[in-house]
PDB file of C-alpha atoms in Angstrom:
ATOM      1  CA  MET A   1      69.054   1.769 -71.673  1.00  0.00           C
ATOM      2  CA  ASN A   2      69.097   1.699 -67.887  1.00  0.00           C
ATOM      3  CA  VAL A   3      68.194  -1.604 -66.238  1.00  0.00           C
ATOM      4  CA  THR A   4      67.803  -2.237 -62.525  1.00  0.00           C
ATOM      5  CA  ILE A   5      67.632  -5.797 -61.268  1.00  0.00           C
ATOM      6  CA  THR A   6      66.330  -6.539 -57.801  1.00  0.00           C
ATOM      7  CA  LEU A   7      67.044  -9.975 -56.397  1.00  0.00           C
ATOM      8  CA  ILE A   8      64.410 -11.074 -53.914  1.00  0.00           C
ATOM      9  CA  LYS A   9      65.746 -13.996 -51.916  1.00  0.00           C
ATOM     10  CA  ASP A  10      63.948 -16.680 -49.952  1.00  0.00           C
ATOM     11  CA  GLN A  11      61.014 -17.224 -52.285  1.00  0.00           C
ATOM     12  CA  PRO A  12      60.503 -20.969 -51.699  1.00  0.00           C
ATOM     13  CA  GLN A  13      57.463 -21.229 -53.990  1.00  0.00           C
ATOM     14  CA  VAL A  14      59.538 -20.091 -56.986  1.00  0.00           C
ATOM     15  CA  THR A  15      61.663 -22.698 -58.762  1.00  0.00           C
ATOM     16  CA  TRP A  16      62.936 -20.370 -61.502  1.00  0.00           C
ATOM     17  CA  PRO A  17      63.508 -16.606 -61.522  1.00  0.00           C
ATOM     18  CA  ILE A  18      60.581 -14.410 -62.546  1.00  0.00           C
ATOM     19  CA  VAL A  19      60.992 -11.232 -64.555  1.00  0.00           C
ATOM     20  CA  GLU A  20      58.577  -8.393 -63.897  1.00  0.00           C
ATOM     21  CA  ASN A  21      58.066  -5.061 -65.608  1.00  0.00           C
ATOM     22  CA  PRO A  22      55.185  -2.561 -65.305  1.00  0.00           C
ATOM     23  CA  THR A  23      52.836  -4.518 -67.608  1.00  0.00           C
ATOM     24  CA  THR A  24      53.949  -8.169 -67.596  1.00  0.00           C
ATOM     25  CA  TYR A  25      55.455 -11.071 -65.700  1.00  0.00           C
ATOM     26  CA  THR A  26      57.761 -13.542 -67.419  1.00  0.00           C
ATOM     27  CA  ALA A  27      58.117 -17.173 -66.334  1.00  0.00           C
ATOM     28  CA  ILE A  28      60.853 -19.421 -67.707  1.00  0.00           C
ATOM     29  CA  GLY A  29      61.441 -23.117 -68.258  1.00  0.00           C
ATOM     30  CA  TYR A  30      64.760 -24.813 -69.024  1.00  0.00           C
ATOM     31  CA  ASP A  31      65.717 -28.465 -69.088  1.00  0.00           C
ATOM     32  CA  THR A  32      67.777 -31.063 -70.903  1.00  0.00           C
ATOM     33  CA  THR A  33      65.228 -31.393 -73.716  1.00  0.00           C
ATOM     34  CA  LEU A  34      62.877 -28.843 -75.211  1.00  0.00           C
ATOM     35  CA  GLN A  35      59.937 -31.111 -74.366  1.00  0.00           C
ATOM     36  CA  LEU A  36      60.908 -31.058 -70.673  1.00  0.00           C
ATOM     37  CA  ALA A  37      61.544 -27.305 -70.882  1.00  0.00           C
ATOM     38  CA  VAL A  38      57.975 -26.756 -72.152  1.00  0.00           C
ATOM     39  CA  ALA A  39      56.581 -28.917 -69.359  1.00  0.00           C
ATOM     40  CA  ALA A  40      58.594 -26.936 -66.784  1.00  0.00           C
ATOM     41  CA  LEU A  41      57.475 -23.686 -68.398  1.00  0.00           C
ATOM     42  CA  LYS A  42      53.802 -24.612 -68.211  1.00  0.00           C
ATOM     43  CA  THR A  43      54.208 -25.581 -64.545  1.00  0.00           C
ATOM     44  CA  GLU A  44      56.040 -22.351 -63.692  1.00  0.00           C
ATOM     45  CA  THR A  45      53.642 -20.166 -65.687  1.00  0.00           C
ATOM     46  CA  THR A  46      50.584 -21.751 -64.081  1.00  0.00           C
ATOM     47  CA  ARG A  47      52.142 -21.424 -60.619  1.00  0.00           C
ATOM     48  CA  LEU A  48      52.991 -17.762 -61.238  1.00  0.00           C
ATOM     49  CA  ILE A  49      49.467 -16.934 -62.446  1.00  0.00           C
ATOM     50  CA  MET A  50      47.912 -18.773 -59.480  1.00  0.00           C
ATOM     51  CA  GLU A  51      50.101 -16.821 -57.062  1.00  0.00           C
ATOM     52  CA  LYS A  52      49.808 -13.366 -58.631  1.00  0.00           C
ATOM     53  CA  PHE A  53      46.096 -13.488 -59.521  1.00  0.00           C
ATOM     54  CA  LYS A  54      44.864 -15.791 -56.737  1.00  0.00           C
ATOM     55  CA  MET A  55      43.377 -18.162 -59.319  1.00  0.00           C
ATOM     56  CA  THR A  56      42.709 -21.876 -59.139  1.00  0.00           C
ATOM     57  CA  LYS A  57      44.933 -24.162 -61.190  1.00  0.00           C
ATOM     58  CA  THR A  58      42.186 -24.551 -63.810  1.00  0.00           C
ATOM     59  CA  GLN A  59      41.649 -20.782 -64.029  1.00  0.00           C
ATOM     60  CA  ALA A  60      45.394 -20.159 -64.239  1.00  0.00           C
ATOM     61  CA  THR A  61      45.825 -22.758 -66.977  1.00  0.00           C
ATOM     62  CA  ASP A  62      42.952 -21.237 -68.967  1.00  0.00           C
ATOM     63  CA  PHE A  63      44.466 -17.737 -68.576  1.00  0.00           C
ATOM     64  CA  MET A  64      47.871 -19.044 -69.686  1.00  0.00           C
ATOM     65  CA  TYR A  65      46.384 -20.509 -72.878  1.00  0.00           C
ATOM     66  CA  LYS A  66      44.236 -17.437 -73.532  1.00  0.00           C
ATOM     67  CA  THR A  67      47.191 -15.042 -73.367  1.00  0.00           C
ATOM     68  CA  TRP A  68      49.813 -17.491 -74.710  1.00  0.00           C
ATOM     69  CA  ASN A  69      52.988 -15.612 -75.702  1.00  0.00           C
ATOM     70  CA  CYS A  70      55.816 -18.113 -75.288  1.00  0.00           C
ATOM     71  CA  PRO A  71      58.922 -17.578 -77.417  1.00  0.00           C
ATOM     72  CA  ILE A  72      61.856 -19.952 -77.508  1.00  0.00           C
ATOM     73  CA  SER A  73      64.810 -18.249 -75.863  1.00  0.00           C
ATOM     74  CA  GLU A  74      67.497 -19.482 -78.230  1.00  0.00           C
ATOM     75  CA  VAL A  75      66.777 -20.369 -81.823  1.00  0.00           C
ATOM     76  CA  VAL A  76      69.900 -21.168 -83.815  1.00  0.00           C
ATOM     77  CA  ASP A  77      72.529 -22.057 -81.205  1.00  0.00           C
ATOM     78  CA  ILE A  78      70.133 -24.135 -79.151  1.00  0.00           C
ATOM     79  CA  VAL A  79      69.966 -23.618 -75.430  1.00  0.00           C
ATOM     80  CA  LEU A  80      66.994 -25.664 -74.302  1.00  0.00           C
ATOM     81  CA  GLY A  81      64.680 -23.084 -72.849  1.00  0.00           C
ATOM     82  CA  THR A  82      61.585 -21.028 -73.375  1.00  0.00           C
ATOM     83  CA  TYR A  83      59.601 -18.371 -71.559  1.00  0.00           C
ATOM     84  CA  CYS A  84      56.041 -17.066 -71.306  1.00  0.00           C
ATOM     85  CA  VAL A  85      55.140 -13.396 -71.060  1.00  0.00           C
ATOM     86  CA  ILE A  86      51.997 -12.987 -68.945  1.00  0.00           C
ATOM     87  CA  PRO A  87      50.013  -9.749 -68.936  1.00  0.00           C
ATOM     88  CA  LYS A  88      49.348  -8.261 -65.511  1.00  0.00           C
ATOM     89  CA  ASP A  89      45.880  -7.268 -66.712  1.00  0.00           C
ATOM     90  CA  ARG A  90      43.495 -10.101 -65.826  1.00  0.00           C
ATOM     91  CA  ASN A  91      41.171  -8.827 -68.567  1.00  0.00           C
ATOM     92  CA  ALA A  92      43.835  -8.869 -71.255  1.00  0.00           C
ATOM     93  CA  PRO A  93      42.523  -9.851 -74.672  1.00  0.00           C
ATOM     94  CA  ALA A  94      43.258 -13.265 -76.086  1.00  0.00           C
ATOM     95  CA  ALA A  95      46.582 -13.569 -77.869  1.00  0.00           C
ATOM     96  CA  ASN A  96      46.456 -13.449 -81.646  1.00  0.00           C
ATOM     97  CA  PRO A  97      47.147 -16.780 -83.334  1.00  0.00           C
ATOM     98  CA  LEU A  98      50.646 -17.114 -84.730  1.00  0.00           C
ATOM     99  CA  PRO A  99      50.804 -16.761 -88.526  1.00  0.00           C
ATOM    100  CA  LYS A 100      51.559 -19.826 -90.635  1.00  0.00           C
ATOM    101  CA  LYS A 101      52.546 -18.007 -93.851  1.00  0.00           C
ATOM    102  CA  ASP A 102      54.295 -14.797 -94.856  1.00  0.00           C
ATOM    103  CA  ASN A 103      52.464 -11.540 -94.279  1.00  0.00           C
ATOM    104  CA  SER A 104      53.239  -7.839 -94.772  1.00  0.00           C
ATOM    105  CA  GLU A 105      55.502  -7.700 -91.696  1.00  0.00           C
ATOM    106  CA  PHE A 106      57.208 -11.102 -91.474  1.00  0.00           C
ATOM    107  CA  TRP A 107      58.683 -13.951 -93.417  1.00  0.00           C
ATOM    108  CA  VAL A 108      57.133 -16.927 -91.665  1.00  0.00           C
ATOM    109  CA  THR A 109      58.071 -20.579 -91.403  1.00  0.00           C
ATOM    110  CA  HIS A 110      56.167 -23.213 -89.482  1.00  0.00           C
ATOM    111  CA  ALA A 111      56.629 -26.849 -88.506  1.00  0.00           C
ATOM    112  CA  SER A 112      54.795 -29.405 -86.358  1.00  0.00           C
ATOM    113  CA  ASN A 113      56.114 -32.570 -84.763  1.00  0.00           C
ATOM    114  CA  ALA A 114      55.576 -34.722 -81.683  1.00  0.00           C
ATOM    115  CA  ASP A 115      59.167 -33.829 -80.701  1.00  0.00           C
ATOM    116  CA  PRO A 116      59.508 -30.039 -80.243  1.00  0.00           C
ATOM    117  CA  MET A 117      63.229 -30.137 -81.155  1.00  0.00           C
ATOM    118  CA  VAL A 118      62.403 -31.726 -84.507  1.00  0.00           C
ATOM    119  CA  ALA A 119      59.718 -29.089 -85.118  1.00  0.00           C
ATOM    120  CA  LEU A 120      62.079 -26.283 -84.050  1.00  0.00           C
ATOM    121  CA  LYS A 121      64.935 -27.496 -86.250  1.00  0.00           C
ATOM    122  CA  ALA A 122      62.603 -27.828 -89.250  1.00  0.00           C
ATOM    123  CA  ALA A 123      61.126 -24.347 -88.767  1.00  0.00           C
ATOM    124  CA  VAL A 124      64.556 -22.754 -88.193  1.00  0.00           C
ATOM    125  CA  MET A 125      66.133 -24.516 -91.182  1.00  0.00           C
ATOM    126  CA  ALA A 126      63.247 -23.387 -93.392  1.00  0.00           C
ATOM    127  CA  SER A 127      63.714 -19.853 -92.034  1.00  0.00           C
ATOM    128  CA  ILE A 128      67.448 -19.867 -92.806  1.00  0.00           C
ATOM    129  CA  LYS A 129      66.734 -21.034 -96.369  1.00  0.00           C
ATOM    130  CA  LYS A 130      63.992 -18.429 -96.794  1.00  0.00           C
ATOM    131  CA  ILE A 131      66.236 -15.588 -95.555  1.00  0.00           C
ATOM    132  CA  SER A 132      69.005 -16.769 -97.882  1.00  0.00           C
ATOM    133  CA  SER A 133      66.618 -16.726-100.837  1.00  0.00           C
ATOM    134  CA  LYS A 134      64.827 -13.465 -99.991  1.00  0.00           C
ATOM    135  CA  LEU A 135      68.012 -11.520 -99.221  1.00  0.00           C
ATOM    136  CA  HIS A 136      70.152 -13.203-101.911  1.00  0.00           C
ATOM    137  CA  ILE A 137      72.838 -14.198 -99.409  1.00  0.00           C
ATOM    138  CA  THR A 138      74.649 -17.466 -98.763  1.00  0.00           C
ATOM    139  CA  ALA A 139      73.208 -19.991 -96.325  1.00  0.00           C
ATOM    140  CA  ASP A 140      76.088 -19.467 -93.870  1.00  0.00           C
ATOM    141  CA  ARG A 141      75.468 -15.689 -93.822  1.00  0.00           C
ATOM    142  CA  SER A 142      71.758 -16.368 -93.406  1.00  0.00           C
ATOM    143  CA  TYR A 143      72.543 -18.667 -90.460  1.00  0.00           C
ATOM    144  CA  ARG A 144      74.590 -15.952 -88.740  1.00  0.00           C
ATOM    145  CA  LEU A 145      71.907 -13.336 -89.408  1.00  0.00           C
ATOM    146  CA  SER A 146      69.249 -15.707 -88.046  1.00  0.00           C
ATOM    147  CA  THR A 147      70.884 -15.716 -84.631  1.00  0.00           C
ATOM    148  CA  PHE A 148      69.918 -12.046 -84.321  1.00  0.00           C
ATOM    149  CA  VAL A 149      66.630 -11.667 -86.170  1.00  0.00           C
ATOM    150  CA  THR A 150      64.650 -14.912 -85.952  1.00  0.00           C
ATOM    151  CA  ASP A 151      61.906 -15.153 -83.335  1.00  0.00           C
ATOM    152  CA  CYS A 152      60.509 -18.658 -82.870  1.00  0.00           C
ATOM    153  CA  GLN A 153      57.483 -19.329 -80.708  1.00  0.00           C
ATOM    154  CA  PHE A 154      55.430 -22.266 -79.551  1.00  0.00           C
ATOM    155  CA  GLY A 155      51.780 -22.286 -80.416  1.00  0.00           C
ATOM    156  CA  PRO A 156      49.613 -22.963 -77.325  1.00  0.00           C
ATOM    157  CA  TYR A 157      50.471 -26.540 -76.376  1.00  0.00           C
ATOM    158  CA  ARG A 158      48.012 -28.871 -74.690  1.00  0.00           C
ATOM    159  CA  SER A 159      48.778 -32.222 -76.319  1.00  0.00           C
ATOM    160  CA  GLY A 160      49.627 -33.748 -79.688  1.00  0.00           C
ATOM    161  CA  PRO A 161      52.261 -32.305 -81.991  1.00  0.00           C
ATOM    162  CA  TYR A 162      54.110 -29.142 -81.041  1.00  0.00           C
ATOM    163  CA  ASP A 163      53.588 -26.208 -83.428  1.00  0.00           C
ATOM    164  CA  ILE A 164      56.577 -23.918 -83.902  1.00  0.00           C
ATOM    165  CA  THR A 165      56.388 -20.682 -85.871  1.00  0.00           C
ATOM    166  CA  CYS A 166      59.490 -18.667 -86.750  1.00  0.00           C
ATOM    167  CA  LEU A 167      59.188 -15.002 -87.683  1.00  0.00           C
ATOM    168  CA  VAL A 168      61.772 -12.814 -89.404  1.00  0.00           C
ATOM    169  CA  PRO A 169      60.877  -9.130 -89.749  1.00  0.00           C
ATOM    170  CA  LYS A 170      60.880  -8.002 -93.371  1.00  0.00           C
ATOM    171  CA  SER A 171      62.168  -4.651 -92.128  1.00  0.00           C
ATOM    172  CA  ILE A 172      65.697  -6.134 -92.001  1.00  0.00           C
ATOM    173  CA  TYR A 173      65.769  -5.888 -95.815  1.00  0.00           C
ATOM    174  CA  ARG A 174      66.806  -2.437 -96.975  1.00  0.00           C
ATOM    175  CA  GLY A 175      67.268  -3.183-100.702  1.00  0.00           C
TER     176      GLY A 175
END
């Protein structure tokens, strides 16, 4: 893999770095709690969409929710941050809803809570237990494996409890 990073200085409207590739932008949000990180993420994502697409705040917020793809950046060894991947195509289709139960591709765990950290911990713990059971490995091995294979994401958040879904690809099992 060959990666080139270009640092563009003196961008006063940008609070956090923005990642760009040919098809998407990525906005990030970090803070001392996951709840504050989500709030920062929504602010940064809305600001980025407004700037890049010349949309009003309402239009940008609607586009953010329509295309919502916001994983949590660290799942097991918690660093309090998250990011949203925003398509560059203004006519991008709506994001598919996150699954709530296992399907042909993923083992899925889900939790909801008014505190996103509580929801995240519940979903991750359930994922660790599920991996342990499905792969017939100890919980500590499942924990270590989870740091590499578990993808947890927020459902679109407007208000109320936070929904967290954790996905583990079934393709990791070769037995």
